[in-house]
Short mmCIF file of C-alpha atoms and ligand atoms in Angstrom, two decimals:
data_model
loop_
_atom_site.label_atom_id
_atom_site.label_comp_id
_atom_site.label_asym_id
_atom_site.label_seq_id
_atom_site.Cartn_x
_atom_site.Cartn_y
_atom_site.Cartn_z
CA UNK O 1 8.23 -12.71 -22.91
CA UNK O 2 10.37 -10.97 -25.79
CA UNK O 3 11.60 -7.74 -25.05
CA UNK O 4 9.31 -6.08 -27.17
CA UNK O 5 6.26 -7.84 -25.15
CA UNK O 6 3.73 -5.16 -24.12
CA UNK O 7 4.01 -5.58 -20.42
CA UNK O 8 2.12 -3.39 -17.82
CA UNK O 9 3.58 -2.97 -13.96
CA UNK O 10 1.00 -1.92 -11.58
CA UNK O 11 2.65 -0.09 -8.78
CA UNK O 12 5.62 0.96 -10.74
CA UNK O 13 6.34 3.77 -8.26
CA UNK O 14 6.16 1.81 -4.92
CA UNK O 15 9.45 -0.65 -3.33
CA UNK O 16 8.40 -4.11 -5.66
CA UNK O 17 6.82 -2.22 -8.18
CA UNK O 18 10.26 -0.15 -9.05
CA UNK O 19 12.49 -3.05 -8.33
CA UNK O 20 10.49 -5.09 -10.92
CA UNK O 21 10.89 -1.94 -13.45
CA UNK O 22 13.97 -1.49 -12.84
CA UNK O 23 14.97 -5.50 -13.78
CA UNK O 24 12.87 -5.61 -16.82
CA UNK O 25 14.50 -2.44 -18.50
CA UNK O 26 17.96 -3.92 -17.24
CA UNK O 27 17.14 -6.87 -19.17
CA UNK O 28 16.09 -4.99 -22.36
CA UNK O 29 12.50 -4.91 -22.28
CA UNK O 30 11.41 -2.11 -24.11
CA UNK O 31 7.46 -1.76 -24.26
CA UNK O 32 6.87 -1.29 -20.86
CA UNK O 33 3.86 0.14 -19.76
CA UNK O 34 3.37 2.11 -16.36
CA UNK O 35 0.53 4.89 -14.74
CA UNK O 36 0.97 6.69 -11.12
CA UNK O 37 -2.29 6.78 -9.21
CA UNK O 38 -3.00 10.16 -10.24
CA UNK O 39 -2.85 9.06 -14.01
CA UNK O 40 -4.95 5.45 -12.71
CA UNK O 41 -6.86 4.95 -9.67
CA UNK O 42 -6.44 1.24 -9.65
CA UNK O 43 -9.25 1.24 -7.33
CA UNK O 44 -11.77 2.61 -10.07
CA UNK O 45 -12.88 0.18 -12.36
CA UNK O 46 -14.58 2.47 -14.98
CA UNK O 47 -10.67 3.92 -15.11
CA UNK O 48 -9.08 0.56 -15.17
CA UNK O 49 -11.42 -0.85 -17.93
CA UNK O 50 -10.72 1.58 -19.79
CA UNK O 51 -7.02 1.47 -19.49
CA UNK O 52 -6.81 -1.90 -20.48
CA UNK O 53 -9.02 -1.67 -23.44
CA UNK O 54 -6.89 1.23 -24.92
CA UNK O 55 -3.77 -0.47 -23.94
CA UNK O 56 -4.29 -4.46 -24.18
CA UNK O 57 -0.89 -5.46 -22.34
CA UNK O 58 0.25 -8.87 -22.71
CA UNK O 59 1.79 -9.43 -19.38
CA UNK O 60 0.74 -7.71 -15.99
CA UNK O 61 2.77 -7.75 -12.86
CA UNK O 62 0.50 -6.82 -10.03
CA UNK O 63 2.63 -5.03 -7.61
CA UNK O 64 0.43 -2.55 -7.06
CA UNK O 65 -1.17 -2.22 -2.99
CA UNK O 66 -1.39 -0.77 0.07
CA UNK O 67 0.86 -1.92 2.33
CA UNK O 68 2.56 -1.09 5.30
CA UNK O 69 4.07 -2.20 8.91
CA UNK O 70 2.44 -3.68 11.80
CA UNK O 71 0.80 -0.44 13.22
CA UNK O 72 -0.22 0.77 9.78
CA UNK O 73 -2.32 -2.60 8.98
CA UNK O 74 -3.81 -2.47 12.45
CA UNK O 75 -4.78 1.04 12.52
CA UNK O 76 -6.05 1.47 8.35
CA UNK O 77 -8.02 -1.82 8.96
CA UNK O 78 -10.80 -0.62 6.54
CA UNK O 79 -8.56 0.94 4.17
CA UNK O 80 -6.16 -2.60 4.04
CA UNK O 81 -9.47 -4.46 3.00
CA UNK O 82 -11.04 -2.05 0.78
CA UNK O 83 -8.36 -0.66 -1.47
CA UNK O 84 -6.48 -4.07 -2.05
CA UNK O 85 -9.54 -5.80 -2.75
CA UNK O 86 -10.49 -3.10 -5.09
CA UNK O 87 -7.22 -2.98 -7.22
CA UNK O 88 -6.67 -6.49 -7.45
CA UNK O 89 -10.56 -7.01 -8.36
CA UNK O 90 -10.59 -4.58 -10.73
CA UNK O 91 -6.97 -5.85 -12.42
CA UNK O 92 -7.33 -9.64 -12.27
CA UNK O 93 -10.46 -9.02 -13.61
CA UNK O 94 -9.89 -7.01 -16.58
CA UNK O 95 -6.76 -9.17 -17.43
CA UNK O 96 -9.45 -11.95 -18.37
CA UNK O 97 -11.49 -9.91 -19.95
CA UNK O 98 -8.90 -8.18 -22.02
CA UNK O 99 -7.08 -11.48 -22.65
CA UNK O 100 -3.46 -11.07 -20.78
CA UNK O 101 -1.51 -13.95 -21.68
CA UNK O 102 0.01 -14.00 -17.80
CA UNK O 103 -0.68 -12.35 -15.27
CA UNK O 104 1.51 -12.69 -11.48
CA UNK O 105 -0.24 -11.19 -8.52
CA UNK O 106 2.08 -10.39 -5.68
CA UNK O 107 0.84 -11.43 -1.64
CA UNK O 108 2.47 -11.43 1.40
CA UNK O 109 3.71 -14.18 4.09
CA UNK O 110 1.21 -12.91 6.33
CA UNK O 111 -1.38 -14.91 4.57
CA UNK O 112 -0.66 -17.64 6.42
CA UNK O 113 -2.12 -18.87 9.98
CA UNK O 114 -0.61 -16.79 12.82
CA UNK O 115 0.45 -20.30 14.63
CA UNK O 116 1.19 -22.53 11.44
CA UNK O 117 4.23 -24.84 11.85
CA UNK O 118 7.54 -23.43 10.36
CA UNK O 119 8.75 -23.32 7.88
CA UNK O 120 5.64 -22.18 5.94
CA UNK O 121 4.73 -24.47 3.49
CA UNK O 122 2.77 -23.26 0.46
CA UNK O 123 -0.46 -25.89 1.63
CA UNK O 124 -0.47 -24.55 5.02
CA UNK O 125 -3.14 -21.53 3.27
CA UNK O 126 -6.47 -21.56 5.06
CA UNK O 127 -5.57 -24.15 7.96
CA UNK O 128 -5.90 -21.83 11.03
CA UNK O 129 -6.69 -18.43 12.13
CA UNK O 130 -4.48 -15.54 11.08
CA UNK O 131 -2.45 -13.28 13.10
CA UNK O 132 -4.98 -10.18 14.32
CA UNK O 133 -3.16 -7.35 13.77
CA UNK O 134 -3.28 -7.49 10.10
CA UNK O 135 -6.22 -10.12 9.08
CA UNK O 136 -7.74 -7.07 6.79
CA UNK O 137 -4.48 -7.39 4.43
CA UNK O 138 -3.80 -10.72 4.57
CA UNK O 139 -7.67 -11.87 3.97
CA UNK O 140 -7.55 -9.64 0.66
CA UNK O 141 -4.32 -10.94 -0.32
CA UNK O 142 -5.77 -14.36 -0.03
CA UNK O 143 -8.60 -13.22 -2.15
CA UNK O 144 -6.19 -12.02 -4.45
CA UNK O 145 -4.97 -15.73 -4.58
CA UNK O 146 -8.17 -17.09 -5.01
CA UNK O 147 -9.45 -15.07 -7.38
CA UNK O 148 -5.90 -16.00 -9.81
CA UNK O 149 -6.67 -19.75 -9.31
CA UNK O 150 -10.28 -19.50 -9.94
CA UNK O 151 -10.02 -17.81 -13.61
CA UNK O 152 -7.02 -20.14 -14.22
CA UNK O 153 -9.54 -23.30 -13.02
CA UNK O 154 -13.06 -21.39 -14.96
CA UNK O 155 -11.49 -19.88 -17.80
CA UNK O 156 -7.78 -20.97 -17.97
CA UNK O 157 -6.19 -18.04 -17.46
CA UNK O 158 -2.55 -18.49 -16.64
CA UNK O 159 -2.31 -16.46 -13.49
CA UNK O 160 0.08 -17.16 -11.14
CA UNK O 161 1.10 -15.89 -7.07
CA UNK O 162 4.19 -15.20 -5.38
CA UNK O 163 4.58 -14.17 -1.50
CA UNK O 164 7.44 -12.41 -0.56
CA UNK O 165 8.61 -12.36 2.85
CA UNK O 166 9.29 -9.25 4.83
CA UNK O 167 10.86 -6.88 2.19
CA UNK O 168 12.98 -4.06 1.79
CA UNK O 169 15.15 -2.28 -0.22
CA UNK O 170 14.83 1.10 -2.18
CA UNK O 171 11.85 3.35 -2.42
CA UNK O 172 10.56 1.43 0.86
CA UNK O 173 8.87 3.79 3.52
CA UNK O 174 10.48 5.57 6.39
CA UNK O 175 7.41 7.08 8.16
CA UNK O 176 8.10 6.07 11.77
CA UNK O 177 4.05 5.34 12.28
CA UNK O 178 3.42 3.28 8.87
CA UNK O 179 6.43 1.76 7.93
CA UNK O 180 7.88 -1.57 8.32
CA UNK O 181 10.56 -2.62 10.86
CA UNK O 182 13.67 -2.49 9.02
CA UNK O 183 13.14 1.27 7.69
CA UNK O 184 11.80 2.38 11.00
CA UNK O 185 14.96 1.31 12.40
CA UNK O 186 17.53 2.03 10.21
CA UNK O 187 15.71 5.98 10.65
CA UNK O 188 15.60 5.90 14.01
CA UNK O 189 19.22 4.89 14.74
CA UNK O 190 20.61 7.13 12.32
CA UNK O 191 18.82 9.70 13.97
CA UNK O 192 20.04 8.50 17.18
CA UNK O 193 23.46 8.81 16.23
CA UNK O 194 22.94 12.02 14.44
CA UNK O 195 21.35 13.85 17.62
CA UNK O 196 23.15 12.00 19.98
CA UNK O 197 20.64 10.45 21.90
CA UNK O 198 20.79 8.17 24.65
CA UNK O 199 18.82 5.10 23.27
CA UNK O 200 16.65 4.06 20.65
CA UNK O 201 13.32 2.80 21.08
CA UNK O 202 11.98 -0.93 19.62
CA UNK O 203 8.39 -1.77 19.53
CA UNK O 204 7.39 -5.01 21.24
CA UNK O 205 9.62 -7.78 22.54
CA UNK O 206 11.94 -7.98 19.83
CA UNK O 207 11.41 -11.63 20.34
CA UNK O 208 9.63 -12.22 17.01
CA UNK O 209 11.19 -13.98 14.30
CA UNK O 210 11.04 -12.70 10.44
CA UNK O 211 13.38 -13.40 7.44
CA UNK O 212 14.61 -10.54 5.19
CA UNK O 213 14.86 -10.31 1.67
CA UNK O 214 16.02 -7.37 -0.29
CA UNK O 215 13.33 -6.19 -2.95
CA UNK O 216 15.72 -7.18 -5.83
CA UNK O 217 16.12 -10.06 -5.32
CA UNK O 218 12.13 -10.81 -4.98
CA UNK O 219 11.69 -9.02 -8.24
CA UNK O 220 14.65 -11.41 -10.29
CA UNK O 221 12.32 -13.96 -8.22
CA UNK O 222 9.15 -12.60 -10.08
CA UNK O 223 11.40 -12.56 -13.76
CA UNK O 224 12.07 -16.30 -13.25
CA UNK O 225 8.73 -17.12 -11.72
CA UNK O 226 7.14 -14.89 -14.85
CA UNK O 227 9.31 -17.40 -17.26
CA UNK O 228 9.17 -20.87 -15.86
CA UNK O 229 5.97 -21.08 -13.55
CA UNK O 230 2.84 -21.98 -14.87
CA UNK O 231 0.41 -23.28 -12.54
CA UNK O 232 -2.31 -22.48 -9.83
CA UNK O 233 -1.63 -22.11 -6.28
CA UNK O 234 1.36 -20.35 -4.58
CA UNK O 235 4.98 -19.68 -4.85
CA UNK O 236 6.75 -18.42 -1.44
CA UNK O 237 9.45 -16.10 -2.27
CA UNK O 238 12.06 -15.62 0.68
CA UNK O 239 15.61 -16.89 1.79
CA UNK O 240 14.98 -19.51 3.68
CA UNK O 241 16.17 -18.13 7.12
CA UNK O 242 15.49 -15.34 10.14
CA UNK O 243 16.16 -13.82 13.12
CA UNK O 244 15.02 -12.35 16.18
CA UNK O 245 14.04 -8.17 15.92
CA UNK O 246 16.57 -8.22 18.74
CA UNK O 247 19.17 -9.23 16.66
CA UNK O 248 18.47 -7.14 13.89
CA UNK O 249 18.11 -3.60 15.84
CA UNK O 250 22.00 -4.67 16.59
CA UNK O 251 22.71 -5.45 12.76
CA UNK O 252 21.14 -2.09 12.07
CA UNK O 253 22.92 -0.22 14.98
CA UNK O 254 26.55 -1.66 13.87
CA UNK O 255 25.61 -0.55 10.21
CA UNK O 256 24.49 2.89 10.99
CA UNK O 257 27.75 2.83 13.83
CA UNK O 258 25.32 3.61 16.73
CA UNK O 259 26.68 3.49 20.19
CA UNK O 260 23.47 3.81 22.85
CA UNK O 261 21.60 1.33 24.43
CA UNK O 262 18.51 -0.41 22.69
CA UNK O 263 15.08 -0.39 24.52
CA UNK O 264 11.49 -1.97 24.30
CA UNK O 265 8.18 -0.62 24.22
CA UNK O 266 5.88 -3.16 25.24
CA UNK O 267 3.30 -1.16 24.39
CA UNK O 268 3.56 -2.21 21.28
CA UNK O 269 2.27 -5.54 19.58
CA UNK O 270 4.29 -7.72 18.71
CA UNK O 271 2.59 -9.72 15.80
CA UNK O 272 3.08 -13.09 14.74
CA UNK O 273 5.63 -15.06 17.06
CA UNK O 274 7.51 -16.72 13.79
CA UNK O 275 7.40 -16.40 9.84
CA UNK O 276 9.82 -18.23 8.18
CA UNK O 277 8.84 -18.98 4.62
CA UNK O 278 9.78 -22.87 3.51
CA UNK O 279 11.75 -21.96 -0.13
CA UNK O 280 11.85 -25.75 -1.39
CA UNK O 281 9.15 -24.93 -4.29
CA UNK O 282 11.00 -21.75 -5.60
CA UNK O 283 14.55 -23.82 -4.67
CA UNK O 284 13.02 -26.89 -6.97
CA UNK O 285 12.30 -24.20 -10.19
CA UNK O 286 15.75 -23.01 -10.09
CA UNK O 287 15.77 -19.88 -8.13
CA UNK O 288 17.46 -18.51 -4.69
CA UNK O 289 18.36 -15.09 -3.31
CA UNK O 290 21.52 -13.52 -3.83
CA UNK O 291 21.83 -10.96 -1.16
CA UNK O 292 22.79 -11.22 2.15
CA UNK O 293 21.18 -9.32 4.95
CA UNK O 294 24.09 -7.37 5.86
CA UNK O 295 24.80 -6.63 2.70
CA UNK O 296 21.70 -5.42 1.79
CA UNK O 297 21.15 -3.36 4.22
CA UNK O 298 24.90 -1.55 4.17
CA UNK O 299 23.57 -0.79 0.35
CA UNK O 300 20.38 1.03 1.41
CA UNK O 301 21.75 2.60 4.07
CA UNK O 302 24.20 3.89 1.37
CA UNK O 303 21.60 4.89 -0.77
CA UNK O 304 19.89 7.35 1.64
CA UNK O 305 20.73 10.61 0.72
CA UNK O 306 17.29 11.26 -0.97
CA UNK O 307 15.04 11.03 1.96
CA UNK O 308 14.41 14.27 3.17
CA UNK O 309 14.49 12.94 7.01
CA UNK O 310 18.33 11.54 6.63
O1 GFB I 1 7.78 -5.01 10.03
P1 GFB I 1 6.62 -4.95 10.94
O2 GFB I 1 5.94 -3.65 11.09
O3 GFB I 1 5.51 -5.98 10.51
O4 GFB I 1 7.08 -5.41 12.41
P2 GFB I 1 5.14 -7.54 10.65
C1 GFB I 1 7.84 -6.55 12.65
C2 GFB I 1 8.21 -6.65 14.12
O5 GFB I 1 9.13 -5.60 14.44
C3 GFB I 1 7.03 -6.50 15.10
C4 GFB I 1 8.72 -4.95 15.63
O6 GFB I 1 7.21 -7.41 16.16
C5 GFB I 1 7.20 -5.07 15.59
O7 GFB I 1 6.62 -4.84 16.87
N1 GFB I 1 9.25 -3.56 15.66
C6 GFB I 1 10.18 -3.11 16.53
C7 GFB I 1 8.91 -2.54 14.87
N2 GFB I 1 10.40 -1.81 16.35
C8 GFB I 1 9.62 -1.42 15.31
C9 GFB I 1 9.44 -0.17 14.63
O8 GFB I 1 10.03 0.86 14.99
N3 GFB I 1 8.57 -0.17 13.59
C10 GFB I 1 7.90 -1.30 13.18
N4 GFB I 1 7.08 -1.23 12.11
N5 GFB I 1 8.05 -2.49 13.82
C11 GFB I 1 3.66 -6.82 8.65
C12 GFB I 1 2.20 -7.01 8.35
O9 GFB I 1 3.83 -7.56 9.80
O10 GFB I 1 4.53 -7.37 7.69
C13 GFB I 1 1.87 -6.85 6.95
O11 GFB I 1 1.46 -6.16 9.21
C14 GFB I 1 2.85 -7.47 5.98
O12 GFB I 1 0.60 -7.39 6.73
C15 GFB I 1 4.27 -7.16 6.35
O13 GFB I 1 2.67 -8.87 5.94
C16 GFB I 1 5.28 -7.89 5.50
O14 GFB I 1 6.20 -8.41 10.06
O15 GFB I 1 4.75 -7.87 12.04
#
């Protein structure tokens, strides 16, 4: 890519899709192309045809999704299956047809089998059942995987997928229903502290394991990938460690400088027991994350002041 390579981000407005916009004009690329929904319904394919035949971008990152936590993916089961299958259909698709010289299609860890052995090895894809509480996403993601390896294998395109971990970072969401762990708690125990309330609620166990990675990282991850990787299959994008939900409500609580007591409503599902991403393949093409989880989160917790609930 030069930096005056025509280069389109879908989902420029959501938590990858900004991070990866915000490292490409950092790095001097100049003929970026973006659209918000209301200017492209990714989901349309007249729309989207016709976007790329007026606009004939050379590269496409394909951040572009619906996503959301645990409760979100079980609740929106439908909505997980259709719209993801619909954008990255519609995308991938025209990308061929409009001849995109690369293309990288972003996934998620949760593609792999709910019980696979850990660390999560790249070939571990399609060897057991997945975890239930968000098979809709993860069985379009996979499409989405597919469907990049098939054009590279019937019509060479080079079309490549990465699969972040458990991300966050800013512009992630902070609605206590839909949004992922680490929001939902940094929220709650700020407004914990803030209304001095007793305790804080956690969903599940807090037993689970997940790793962290901070959304800029994963996007210099999709620069490097974008520049060196050229081949079918999957990339895992992570850090190469976790912890225990547990152990990151405290994390969050000394951040925020909460004092009240944590507790657990089992209610709530849990999810998969453990998903650790194995790096090695990303390690082996030069790349590893840079920011540590405390870190990380002591810089969006800094960067707050926006939301209207803080
Ligand atoms: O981040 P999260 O919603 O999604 O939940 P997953 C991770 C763990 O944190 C689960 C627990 O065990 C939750 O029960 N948890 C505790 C909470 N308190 C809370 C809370 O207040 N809010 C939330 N959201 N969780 C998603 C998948 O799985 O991860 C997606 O559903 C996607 O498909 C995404 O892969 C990365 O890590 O379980």
């Amino acid at each position: 890519m030069e930096t005056n390579t025509k280069i389109f981000i879908a989902g420029h407005r959501g938590m990858v899709g900004s991070a990866i916009h915000r490292k490409l004009l950092q790095e001097g690329f100049q003929n970026l192309i973006v659209r918000n929904s209301r200017e492209l319904d990714l989901r349309n394919s007249i729309e989207v045809e016709a976007f790329f035949r007026a606009e004939q971008p050379e590269y496409v990152f394909l951040a572009a999704a619906k996503v959301g936590g645990i409760m979100a993916n079980n609740t929106y089961r439908a909505d997980f299956l259709y719209e993801n299958l619909m954008i990255q259909n519609n995308v991938i698709h025209c990308a061929w047809k409009y001849g995109v010289k690369k293309l990288l299609f972003l996934g998620s860890s949760c593609i792999y089998p709910k019980l696979a052995p850990q660390p999560l090895k790249e070939e571990y894809l399609l060897t057991g059942l997945l975890e239930p509480t968000n098979e809709p996403y993860a069985i379009a993601k996979i499409a989405g995987i597919k469907m990049c390896d098939a054009y590279r294998a019937q019509y060479g395109c080079n079309f490549i997928s990465a699969m972040p971990t458990n991300l966050y970072g800013p512009n992630d969401n902070y609605d206590l229903e839909k949004s992922h762990v680490l929001p939902a708690l940094i929220r709650k125990f700020h407004e914990a502290k803030r209304q001095q309330l007793p305790e804080v609620v956690l969903w599940g166990s807090g037993t689970p394991l997940r790793e962290f990675l901070h959304v800029d990282d994963l996007a210099d991850a999709c620069f490097h990938l974008m520049q060196t990787y050229n081949e079918a299959g999957l990339v895992n994008v992570g850090v190469g460690h976790d912890l225990s939900i547990k152990d990151l409500a405290l994390l969050i609580r000394d951040v925020v400088g909460y004092q009240g007591a944590i507790v657990h409503d089992l209610s709530k599902p849990d999810g998969t027991p453990r998903k650790l991403m194995d790096v090695a393949k990303l390690t082996a093409v030069g790349w590893q994350a840079k920011i540590g989880l405390e870190e990380g989160i002591r810089r969006v917790y800094a960067q707050l002041g926006n939301e209207t609930w803080f």
